[in-house]
Short mmCIF file of N, CA and C in Angstrom, two decimals:
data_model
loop_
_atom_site.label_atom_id
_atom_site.label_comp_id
_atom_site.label_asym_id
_atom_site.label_seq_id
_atom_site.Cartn_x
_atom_site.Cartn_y
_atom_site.Cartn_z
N UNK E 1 -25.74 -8.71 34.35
CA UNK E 1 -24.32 -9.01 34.24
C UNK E 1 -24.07 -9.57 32.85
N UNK E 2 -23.48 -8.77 32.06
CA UNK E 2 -22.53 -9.17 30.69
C UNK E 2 -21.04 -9.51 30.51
N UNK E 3 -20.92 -10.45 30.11
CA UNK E 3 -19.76 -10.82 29.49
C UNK E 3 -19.33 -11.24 28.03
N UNK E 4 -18.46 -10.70 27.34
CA UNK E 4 -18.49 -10.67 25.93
C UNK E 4 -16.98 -11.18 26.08
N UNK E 5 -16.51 -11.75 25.71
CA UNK E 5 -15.53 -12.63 25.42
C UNK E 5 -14.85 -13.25 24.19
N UNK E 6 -14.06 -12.60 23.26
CA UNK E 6 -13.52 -13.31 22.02
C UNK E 6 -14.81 -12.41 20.92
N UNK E 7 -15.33 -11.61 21.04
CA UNK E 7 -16.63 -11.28 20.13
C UNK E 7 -15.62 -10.30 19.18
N UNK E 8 -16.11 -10.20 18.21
CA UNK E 8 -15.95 -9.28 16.75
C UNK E 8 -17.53 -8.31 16.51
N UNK E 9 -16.84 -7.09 16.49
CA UNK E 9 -18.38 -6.45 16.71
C UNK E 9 -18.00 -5.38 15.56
N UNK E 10 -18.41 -5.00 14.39
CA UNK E 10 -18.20 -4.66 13.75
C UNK E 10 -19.28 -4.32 12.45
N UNK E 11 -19.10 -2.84 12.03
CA UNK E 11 -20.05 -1.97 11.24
C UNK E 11 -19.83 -1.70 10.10
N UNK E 12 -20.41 -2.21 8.73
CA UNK E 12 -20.06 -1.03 7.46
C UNK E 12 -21.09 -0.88 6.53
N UNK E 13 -21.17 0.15 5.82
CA UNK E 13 -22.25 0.15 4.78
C UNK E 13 -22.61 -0.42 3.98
N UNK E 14 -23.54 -0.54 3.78
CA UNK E 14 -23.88 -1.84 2.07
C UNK E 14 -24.48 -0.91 1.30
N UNK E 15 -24.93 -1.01 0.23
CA UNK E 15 -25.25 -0.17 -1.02
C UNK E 15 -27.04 0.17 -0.32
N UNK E 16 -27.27 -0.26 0.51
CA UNK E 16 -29.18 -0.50 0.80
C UNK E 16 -29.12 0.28 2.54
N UNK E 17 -28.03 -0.13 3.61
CA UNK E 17 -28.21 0.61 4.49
C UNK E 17 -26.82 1.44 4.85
N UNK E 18 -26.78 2.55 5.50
CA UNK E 18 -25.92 3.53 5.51
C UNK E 18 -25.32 3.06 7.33
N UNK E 19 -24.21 2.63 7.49
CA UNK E 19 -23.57 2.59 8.96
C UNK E 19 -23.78 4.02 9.81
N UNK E 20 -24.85 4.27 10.48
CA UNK E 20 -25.38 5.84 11.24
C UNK E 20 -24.85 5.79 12.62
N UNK E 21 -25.07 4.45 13.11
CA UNK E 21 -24.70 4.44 14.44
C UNK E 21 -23.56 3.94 14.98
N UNK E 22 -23.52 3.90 16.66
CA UNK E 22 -22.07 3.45 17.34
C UNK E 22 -22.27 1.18 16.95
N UNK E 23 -21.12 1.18 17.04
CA UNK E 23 -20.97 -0.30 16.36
C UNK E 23 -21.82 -0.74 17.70
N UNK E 24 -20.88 -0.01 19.35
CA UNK E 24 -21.13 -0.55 20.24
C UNK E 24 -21.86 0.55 21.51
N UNK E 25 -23.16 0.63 21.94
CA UNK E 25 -23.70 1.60 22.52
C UNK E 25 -24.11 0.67 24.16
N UNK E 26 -23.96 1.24 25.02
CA UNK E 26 -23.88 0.67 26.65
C UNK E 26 -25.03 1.44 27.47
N UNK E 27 -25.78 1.45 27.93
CA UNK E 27 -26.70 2.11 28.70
C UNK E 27 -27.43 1.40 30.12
N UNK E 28 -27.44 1.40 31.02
CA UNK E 28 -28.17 0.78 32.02
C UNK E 28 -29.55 1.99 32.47
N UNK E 29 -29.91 2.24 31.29
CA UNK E 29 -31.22 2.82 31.36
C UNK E 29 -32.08 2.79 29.81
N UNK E 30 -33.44 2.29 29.70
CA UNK E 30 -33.84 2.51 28.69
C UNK E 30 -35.26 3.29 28.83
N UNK E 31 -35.61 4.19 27.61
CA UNK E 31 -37.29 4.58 27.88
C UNK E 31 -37.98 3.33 27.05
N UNK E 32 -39.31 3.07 27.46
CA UNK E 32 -40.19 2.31 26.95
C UNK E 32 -41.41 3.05 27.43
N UNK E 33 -42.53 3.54 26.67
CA UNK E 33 -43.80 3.95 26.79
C UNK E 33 -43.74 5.13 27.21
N UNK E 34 -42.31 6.21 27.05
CA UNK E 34 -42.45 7.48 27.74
C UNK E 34 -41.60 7.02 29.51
N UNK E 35 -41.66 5.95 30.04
CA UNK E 35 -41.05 6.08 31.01
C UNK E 35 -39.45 5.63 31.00
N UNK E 36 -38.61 6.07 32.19
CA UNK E 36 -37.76 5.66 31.81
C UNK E 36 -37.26 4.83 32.89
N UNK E 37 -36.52 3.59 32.53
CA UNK E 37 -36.12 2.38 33.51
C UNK E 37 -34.69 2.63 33.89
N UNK E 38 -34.06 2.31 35.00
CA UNK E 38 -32.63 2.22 35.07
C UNK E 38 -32.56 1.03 36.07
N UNK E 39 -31.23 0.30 35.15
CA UNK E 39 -31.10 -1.31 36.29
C UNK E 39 -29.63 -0.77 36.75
N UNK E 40 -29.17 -2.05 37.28
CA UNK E 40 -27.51 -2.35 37.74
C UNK E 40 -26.87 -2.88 36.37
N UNK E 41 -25.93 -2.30 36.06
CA UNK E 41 -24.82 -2.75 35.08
C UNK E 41 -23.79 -3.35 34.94
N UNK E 42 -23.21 -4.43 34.54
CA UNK E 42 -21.60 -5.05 35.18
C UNK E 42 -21.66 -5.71 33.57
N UNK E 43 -20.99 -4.87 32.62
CA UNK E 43 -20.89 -5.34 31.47
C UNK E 43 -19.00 -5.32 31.05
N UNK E 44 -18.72 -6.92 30.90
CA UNK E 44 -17.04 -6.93 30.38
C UNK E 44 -17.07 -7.28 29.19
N UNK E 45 -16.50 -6.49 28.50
CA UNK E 45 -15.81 -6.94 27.30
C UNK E 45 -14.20 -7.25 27.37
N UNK E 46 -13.70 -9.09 26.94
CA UNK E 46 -12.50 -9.11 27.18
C UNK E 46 -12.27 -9.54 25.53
N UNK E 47 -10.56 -9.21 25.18
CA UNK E 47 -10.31 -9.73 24.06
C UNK E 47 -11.21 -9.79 23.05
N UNK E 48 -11.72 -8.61 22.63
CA UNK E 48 -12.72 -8.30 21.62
C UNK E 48 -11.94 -7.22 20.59
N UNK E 49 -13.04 -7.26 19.43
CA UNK E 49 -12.54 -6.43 18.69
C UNK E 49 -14.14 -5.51 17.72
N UNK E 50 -13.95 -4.36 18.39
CA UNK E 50 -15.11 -3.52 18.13
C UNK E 50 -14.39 -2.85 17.10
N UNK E 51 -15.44 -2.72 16.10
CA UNK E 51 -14.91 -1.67 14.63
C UNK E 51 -15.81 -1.43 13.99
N UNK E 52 -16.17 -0.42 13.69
CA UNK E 52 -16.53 0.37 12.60
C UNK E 52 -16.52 0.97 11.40
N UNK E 53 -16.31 1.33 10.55
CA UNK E 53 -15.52 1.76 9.01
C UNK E 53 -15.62 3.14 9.23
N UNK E 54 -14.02 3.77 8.94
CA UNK E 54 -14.49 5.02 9.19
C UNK E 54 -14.59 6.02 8.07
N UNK E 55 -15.01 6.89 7.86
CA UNK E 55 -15.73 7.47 6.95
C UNK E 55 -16.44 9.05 7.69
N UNK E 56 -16.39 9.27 9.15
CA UNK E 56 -17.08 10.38 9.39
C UNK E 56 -18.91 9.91 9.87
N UNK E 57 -19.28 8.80 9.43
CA UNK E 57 -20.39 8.92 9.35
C UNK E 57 -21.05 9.28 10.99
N UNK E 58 -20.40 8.00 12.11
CA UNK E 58 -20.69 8.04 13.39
C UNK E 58 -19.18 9.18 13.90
N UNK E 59 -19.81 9.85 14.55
CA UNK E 59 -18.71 10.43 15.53
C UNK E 59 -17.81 9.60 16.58
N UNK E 60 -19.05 8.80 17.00
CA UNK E 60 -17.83 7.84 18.21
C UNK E 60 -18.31 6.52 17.71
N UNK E 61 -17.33 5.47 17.34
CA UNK E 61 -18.39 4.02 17.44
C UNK E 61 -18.52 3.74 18.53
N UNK E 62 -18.43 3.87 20.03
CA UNK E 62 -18.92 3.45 21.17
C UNK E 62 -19.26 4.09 22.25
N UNK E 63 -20.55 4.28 22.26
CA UNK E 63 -21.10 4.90 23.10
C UNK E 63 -21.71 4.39 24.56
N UNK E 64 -21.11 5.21 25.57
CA UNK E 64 -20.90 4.58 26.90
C UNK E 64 -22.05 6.05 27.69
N UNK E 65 -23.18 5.07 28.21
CA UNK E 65 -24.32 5.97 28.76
C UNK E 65 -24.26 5.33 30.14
N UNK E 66 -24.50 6.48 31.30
CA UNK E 66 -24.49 6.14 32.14
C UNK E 66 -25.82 7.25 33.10
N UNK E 67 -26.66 6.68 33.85
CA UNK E 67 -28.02 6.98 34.62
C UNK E 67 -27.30 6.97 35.91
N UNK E 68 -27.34 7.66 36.40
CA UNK E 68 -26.86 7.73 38.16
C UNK E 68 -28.37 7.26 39.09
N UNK E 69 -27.82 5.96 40.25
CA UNK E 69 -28.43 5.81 41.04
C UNK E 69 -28.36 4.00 40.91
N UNK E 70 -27.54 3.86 40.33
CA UNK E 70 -27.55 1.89 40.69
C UNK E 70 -26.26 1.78 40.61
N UNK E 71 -25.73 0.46 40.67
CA UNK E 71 -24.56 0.01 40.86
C UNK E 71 -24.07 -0.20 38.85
N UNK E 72 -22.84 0.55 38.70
CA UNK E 72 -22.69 0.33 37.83
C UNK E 72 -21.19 0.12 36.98
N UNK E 73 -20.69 -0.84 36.05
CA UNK E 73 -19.34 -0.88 36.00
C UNK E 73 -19.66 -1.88 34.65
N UNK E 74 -18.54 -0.51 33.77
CA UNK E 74 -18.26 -1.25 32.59
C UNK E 74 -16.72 -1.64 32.00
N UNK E 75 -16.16 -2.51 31.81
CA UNK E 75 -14.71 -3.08 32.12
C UNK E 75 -14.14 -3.32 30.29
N UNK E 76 -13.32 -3.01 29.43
CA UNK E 76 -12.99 -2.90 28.50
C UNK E 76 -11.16 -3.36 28.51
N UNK E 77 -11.22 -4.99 28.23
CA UNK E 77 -9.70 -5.07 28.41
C UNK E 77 -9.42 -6.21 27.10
N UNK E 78 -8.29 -5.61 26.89
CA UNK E 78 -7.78 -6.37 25.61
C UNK E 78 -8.47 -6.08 24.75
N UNK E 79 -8.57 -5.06 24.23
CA UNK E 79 -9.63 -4.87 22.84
C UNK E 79 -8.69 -3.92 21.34
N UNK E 80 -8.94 -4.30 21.02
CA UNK E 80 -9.04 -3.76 19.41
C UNK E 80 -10.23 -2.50 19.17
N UNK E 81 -10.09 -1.42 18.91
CA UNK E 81 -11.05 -0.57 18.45
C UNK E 81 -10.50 0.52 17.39
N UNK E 82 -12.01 1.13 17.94
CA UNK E 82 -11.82 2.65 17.43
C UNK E 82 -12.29 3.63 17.38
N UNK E 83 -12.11 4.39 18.68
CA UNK E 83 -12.58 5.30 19.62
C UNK E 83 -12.42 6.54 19.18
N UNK E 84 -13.25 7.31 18.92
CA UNK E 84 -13.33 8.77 18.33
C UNK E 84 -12.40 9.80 19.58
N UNK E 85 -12.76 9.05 21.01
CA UNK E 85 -12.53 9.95 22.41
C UNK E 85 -12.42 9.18 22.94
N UNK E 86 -11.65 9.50 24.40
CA UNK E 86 -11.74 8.46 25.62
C UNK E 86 -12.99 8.24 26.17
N UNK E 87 -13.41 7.48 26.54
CA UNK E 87 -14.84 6.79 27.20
C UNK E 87 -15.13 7.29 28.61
N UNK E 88 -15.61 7.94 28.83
CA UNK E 88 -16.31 8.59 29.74
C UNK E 88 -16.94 6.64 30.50
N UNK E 89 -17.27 6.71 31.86
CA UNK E 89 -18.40 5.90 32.25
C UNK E 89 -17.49 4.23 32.20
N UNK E 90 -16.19 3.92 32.29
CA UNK E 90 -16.25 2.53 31.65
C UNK E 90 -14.36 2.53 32.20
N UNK E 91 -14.24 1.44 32.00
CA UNK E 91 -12.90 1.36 33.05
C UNK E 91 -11.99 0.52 31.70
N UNK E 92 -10.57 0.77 31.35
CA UNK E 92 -9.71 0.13 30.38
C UNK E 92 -8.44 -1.25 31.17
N UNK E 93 -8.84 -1.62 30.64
CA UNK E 93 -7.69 -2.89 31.11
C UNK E 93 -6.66 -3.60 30.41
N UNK E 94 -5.92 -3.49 31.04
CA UNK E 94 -4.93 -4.54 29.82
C UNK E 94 -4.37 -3.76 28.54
N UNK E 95 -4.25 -4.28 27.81
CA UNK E 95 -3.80 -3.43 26.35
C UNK E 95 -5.10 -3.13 25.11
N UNK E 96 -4.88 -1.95 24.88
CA UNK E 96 -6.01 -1.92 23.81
C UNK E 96 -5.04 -1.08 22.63
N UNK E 97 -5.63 -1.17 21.52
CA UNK E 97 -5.01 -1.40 20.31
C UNK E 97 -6.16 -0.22 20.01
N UNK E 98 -5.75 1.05 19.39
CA UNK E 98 -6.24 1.95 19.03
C UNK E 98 -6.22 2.13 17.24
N UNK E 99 -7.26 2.61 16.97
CA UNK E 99 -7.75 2.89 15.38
C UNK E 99 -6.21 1.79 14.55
N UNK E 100 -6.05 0.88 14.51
CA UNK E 100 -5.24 0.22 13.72
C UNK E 100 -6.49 -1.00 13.32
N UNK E 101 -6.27 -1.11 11.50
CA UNK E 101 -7.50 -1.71 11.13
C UNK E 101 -6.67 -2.99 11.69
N UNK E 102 -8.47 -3.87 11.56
CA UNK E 102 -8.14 -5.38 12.57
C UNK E 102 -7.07 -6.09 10.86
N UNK E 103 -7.54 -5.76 10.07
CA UNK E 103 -7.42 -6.65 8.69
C UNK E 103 -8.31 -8.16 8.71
N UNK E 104 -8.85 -7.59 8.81
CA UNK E 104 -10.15 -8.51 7.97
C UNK E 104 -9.72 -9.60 7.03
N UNK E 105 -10.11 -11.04 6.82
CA UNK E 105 -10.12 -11.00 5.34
C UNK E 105 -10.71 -10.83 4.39
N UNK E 106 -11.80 -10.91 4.48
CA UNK E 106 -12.35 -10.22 3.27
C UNK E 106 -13.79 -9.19 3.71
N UNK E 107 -13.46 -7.86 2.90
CA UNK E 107 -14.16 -7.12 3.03
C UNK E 107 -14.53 -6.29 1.92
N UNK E 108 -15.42 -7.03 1.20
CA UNK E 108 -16.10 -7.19 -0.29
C UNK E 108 -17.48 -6.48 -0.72
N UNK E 109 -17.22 -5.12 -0.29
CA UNK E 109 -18.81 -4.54 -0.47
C UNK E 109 -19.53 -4.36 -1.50
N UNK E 110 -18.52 -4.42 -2.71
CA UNK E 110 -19.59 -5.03 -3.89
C UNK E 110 -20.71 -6.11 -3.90
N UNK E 111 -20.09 -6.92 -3.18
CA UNK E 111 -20.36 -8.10 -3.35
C UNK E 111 -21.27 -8.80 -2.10
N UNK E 112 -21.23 -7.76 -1.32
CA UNK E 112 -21.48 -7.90 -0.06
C UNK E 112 -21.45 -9.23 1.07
N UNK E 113 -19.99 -9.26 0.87
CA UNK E 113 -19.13 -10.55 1.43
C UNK E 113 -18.41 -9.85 2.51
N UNK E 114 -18.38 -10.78 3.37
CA UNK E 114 -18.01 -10.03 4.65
C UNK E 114 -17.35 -11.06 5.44
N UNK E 115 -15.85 -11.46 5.55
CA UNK E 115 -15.14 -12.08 6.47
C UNK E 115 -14.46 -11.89 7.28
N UNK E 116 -14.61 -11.97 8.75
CA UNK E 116 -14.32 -11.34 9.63
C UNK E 116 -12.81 -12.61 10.71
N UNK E 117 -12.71 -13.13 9.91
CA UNK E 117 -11.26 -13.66 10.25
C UNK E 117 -10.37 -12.84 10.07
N UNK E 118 -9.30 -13.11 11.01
CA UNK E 118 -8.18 -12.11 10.64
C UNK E 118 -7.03 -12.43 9.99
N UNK E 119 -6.08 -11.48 8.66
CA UNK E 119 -5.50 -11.89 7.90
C UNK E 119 -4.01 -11.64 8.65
N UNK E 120 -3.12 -12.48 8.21
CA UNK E 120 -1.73 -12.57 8.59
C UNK E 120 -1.57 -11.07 9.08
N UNK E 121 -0.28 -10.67 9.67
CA UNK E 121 -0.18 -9.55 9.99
C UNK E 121 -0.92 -8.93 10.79
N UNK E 122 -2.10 -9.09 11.35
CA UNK E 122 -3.21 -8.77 11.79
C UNK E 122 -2.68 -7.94 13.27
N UNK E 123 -2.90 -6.22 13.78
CA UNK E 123 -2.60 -6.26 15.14
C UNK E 123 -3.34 -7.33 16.14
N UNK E 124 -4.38 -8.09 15.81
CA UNK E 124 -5.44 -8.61 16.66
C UNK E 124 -4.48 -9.82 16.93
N UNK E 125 -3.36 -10.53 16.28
CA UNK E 125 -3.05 -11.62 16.62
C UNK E 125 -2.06 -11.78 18.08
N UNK E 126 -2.15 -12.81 18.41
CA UNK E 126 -1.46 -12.93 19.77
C UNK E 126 -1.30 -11.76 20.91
N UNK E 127 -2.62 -11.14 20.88
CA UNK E 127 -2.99 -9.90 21.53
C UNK E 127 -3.59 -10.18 23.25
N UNK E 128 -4.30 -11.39 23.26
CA UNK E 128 -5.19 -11.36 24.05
C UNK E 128 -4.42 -11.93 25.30
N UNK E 129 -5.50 -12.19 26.07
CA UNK E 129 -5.00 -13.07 27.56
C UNK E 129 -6.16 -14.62 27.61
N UNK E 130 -5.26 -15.61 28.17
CA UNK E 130 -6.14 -16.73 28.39
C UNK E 130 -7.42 -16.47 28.71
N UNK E 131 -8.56 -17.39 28.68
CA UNK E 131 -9.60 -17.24 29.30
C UNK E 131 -10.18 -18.63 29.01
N UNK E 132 -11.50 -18.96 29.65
CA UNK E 132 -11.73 -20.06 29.81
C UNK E 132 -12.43 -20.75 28.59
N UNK E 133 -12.41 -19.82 27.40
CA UNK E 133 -12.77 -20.27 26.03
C UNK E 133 -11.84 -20.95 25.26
N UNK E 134 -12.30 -22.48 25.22
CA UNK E 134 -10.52 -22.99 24.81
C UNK E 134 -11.38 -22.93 22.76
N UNK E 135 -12.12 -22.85 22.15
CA UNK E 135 -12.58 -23.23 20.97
C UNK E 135 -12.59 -21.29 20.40
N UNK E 136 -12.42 -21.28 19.03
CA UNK E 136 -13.12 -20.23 18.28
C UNK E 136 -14.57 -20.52 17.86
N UNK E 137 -15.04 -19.44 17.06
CA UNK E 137 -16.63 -19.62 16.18
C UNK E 137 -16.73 -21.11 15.79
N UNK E 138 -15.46 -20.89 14.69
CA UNK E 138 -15.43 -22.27 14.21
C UNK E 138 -15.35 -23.14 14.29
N UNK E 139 -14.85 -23.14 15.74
CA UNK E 139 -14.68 -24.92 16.21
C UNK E 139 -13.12 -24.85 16.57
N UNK E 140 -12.12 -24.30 16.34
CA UNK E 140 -10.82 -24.31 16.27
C UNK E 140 -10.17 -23.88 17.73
N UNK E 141 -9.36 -24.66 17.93
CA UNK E 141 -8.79 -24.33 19.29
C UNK E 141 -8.45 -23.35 19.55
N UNK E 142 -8.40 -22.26 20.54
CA UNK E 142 -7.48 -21.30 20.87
C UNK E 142 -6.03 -21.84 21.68
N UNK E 143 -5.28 -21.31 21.21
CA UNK E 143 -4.05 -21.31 22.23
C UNK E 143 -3.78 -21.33 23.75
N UNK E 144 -3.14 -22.19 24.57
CA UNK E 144 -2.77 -22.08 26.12
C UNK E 144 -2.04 -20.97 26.16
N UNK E 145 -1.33 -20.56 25.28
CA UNK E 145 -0.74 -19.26 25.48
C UNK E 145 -1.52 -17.66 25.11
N UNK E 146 -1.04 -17.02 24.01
CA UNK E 146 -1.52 -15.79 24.06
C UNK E 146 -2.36 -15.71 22.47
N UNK E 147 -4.15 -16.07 23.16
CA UNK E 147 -5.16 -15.90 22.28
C UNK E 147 -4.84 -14.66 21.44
N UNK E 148 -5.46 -15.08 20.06
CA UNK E 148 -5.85 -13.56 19.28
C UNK E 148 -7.17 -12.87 19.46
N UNK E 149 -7.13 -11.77 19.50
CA UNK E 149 -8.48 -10.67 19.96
C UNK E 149 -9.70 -11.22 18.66
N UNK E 150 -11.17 -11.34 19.24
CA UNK E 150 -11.92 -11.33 18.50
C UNK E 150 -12.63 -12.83 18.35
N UNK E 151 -13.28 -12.81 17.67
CA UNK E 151 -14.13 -14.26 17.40
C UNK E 151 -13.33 -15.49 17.18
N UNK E 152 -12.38 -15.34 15.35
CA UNK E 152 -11.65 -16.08 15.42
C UNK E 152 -10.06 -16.18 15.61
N UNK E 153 -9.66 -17.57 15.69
CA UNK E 153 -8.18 -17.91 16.07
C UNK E 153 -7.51 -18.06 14.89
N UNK E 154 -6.08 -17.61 14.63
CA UNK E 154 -5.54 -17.48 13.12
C UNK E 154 -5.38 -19.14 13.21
N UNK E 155 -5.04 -19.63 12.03
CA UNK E 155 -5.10 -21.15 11.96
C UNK E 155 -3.58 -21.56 11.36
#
């Protein structure tokens, strides 16, 4: 059982490694040694914000795998993304915010500075729904009313 809550999940290239894969990949089966395992799955993502840079490189950033024969359920509400296709395997809730960038503030690949707060204007702000996370990353309160999607809270 997963729960992801307020997370910022997010992919881009640096001059040394190339962004190849999904930001966010789901499977309740893995191989190890040639065999292959499958458990029970109950993975939520609420008020998150999954992203990738797009460029062509990955076809989908989120890849949703599913093994038949256990109990399985993946729940996607209030999110921010950016979905190549609809998600096969995984259930949508609430409002999700399609390929609109989060706006970052700083996203400095020269320099390879990477701030993942969100800048004024942001679709991510006052997006979300309460939950029992009253703090951001930083320490900063979230709102009794209507959280912003992602790690942090605009200030």
């Amino acid at each position: 059982h997963y729960e992801f809550t307020h997370c910022t999940f997010a992919a881009y290239s640096t001059d040394y490694i190339q962004h190849k894969e999904p930001v966010l990949s789901i499977s309740n089966s893995y191989v190890r040694n040639s065999l292959m395992s499958v458990h029970d799955l109950d993975a939520q993502f609420r008020n998150c914000i999954i992203w990738g840079e797009s460029g062509g490189l990955v076809p989908n950033e989120i890849a949703v795998n599913k093994t038949e024969g256990t109990s399985y359920k993946v729940l996607f509400e209030n999110v921010l993304w950016n979905p190549s296709k609809e998600l096969a395997n995984s259930t949508l809730s609430g409002a999700d915010i399609r390929n609109e960038n989060p706006l970052f503030q700083n996203l400095n690949f020269s320099d390879h500075l990477y701030d993942f707060h969100l800048k004024e204007g942001s679709p991510a702000l006052n997006k979300g729904s309460a939950t029992s996370l009253l703090f951001d990353l930083d320490g900063n309160p979230r709102p009794v009313g209507l959280p912003d999607l992602g790690a942090y809270e605009k200030q």
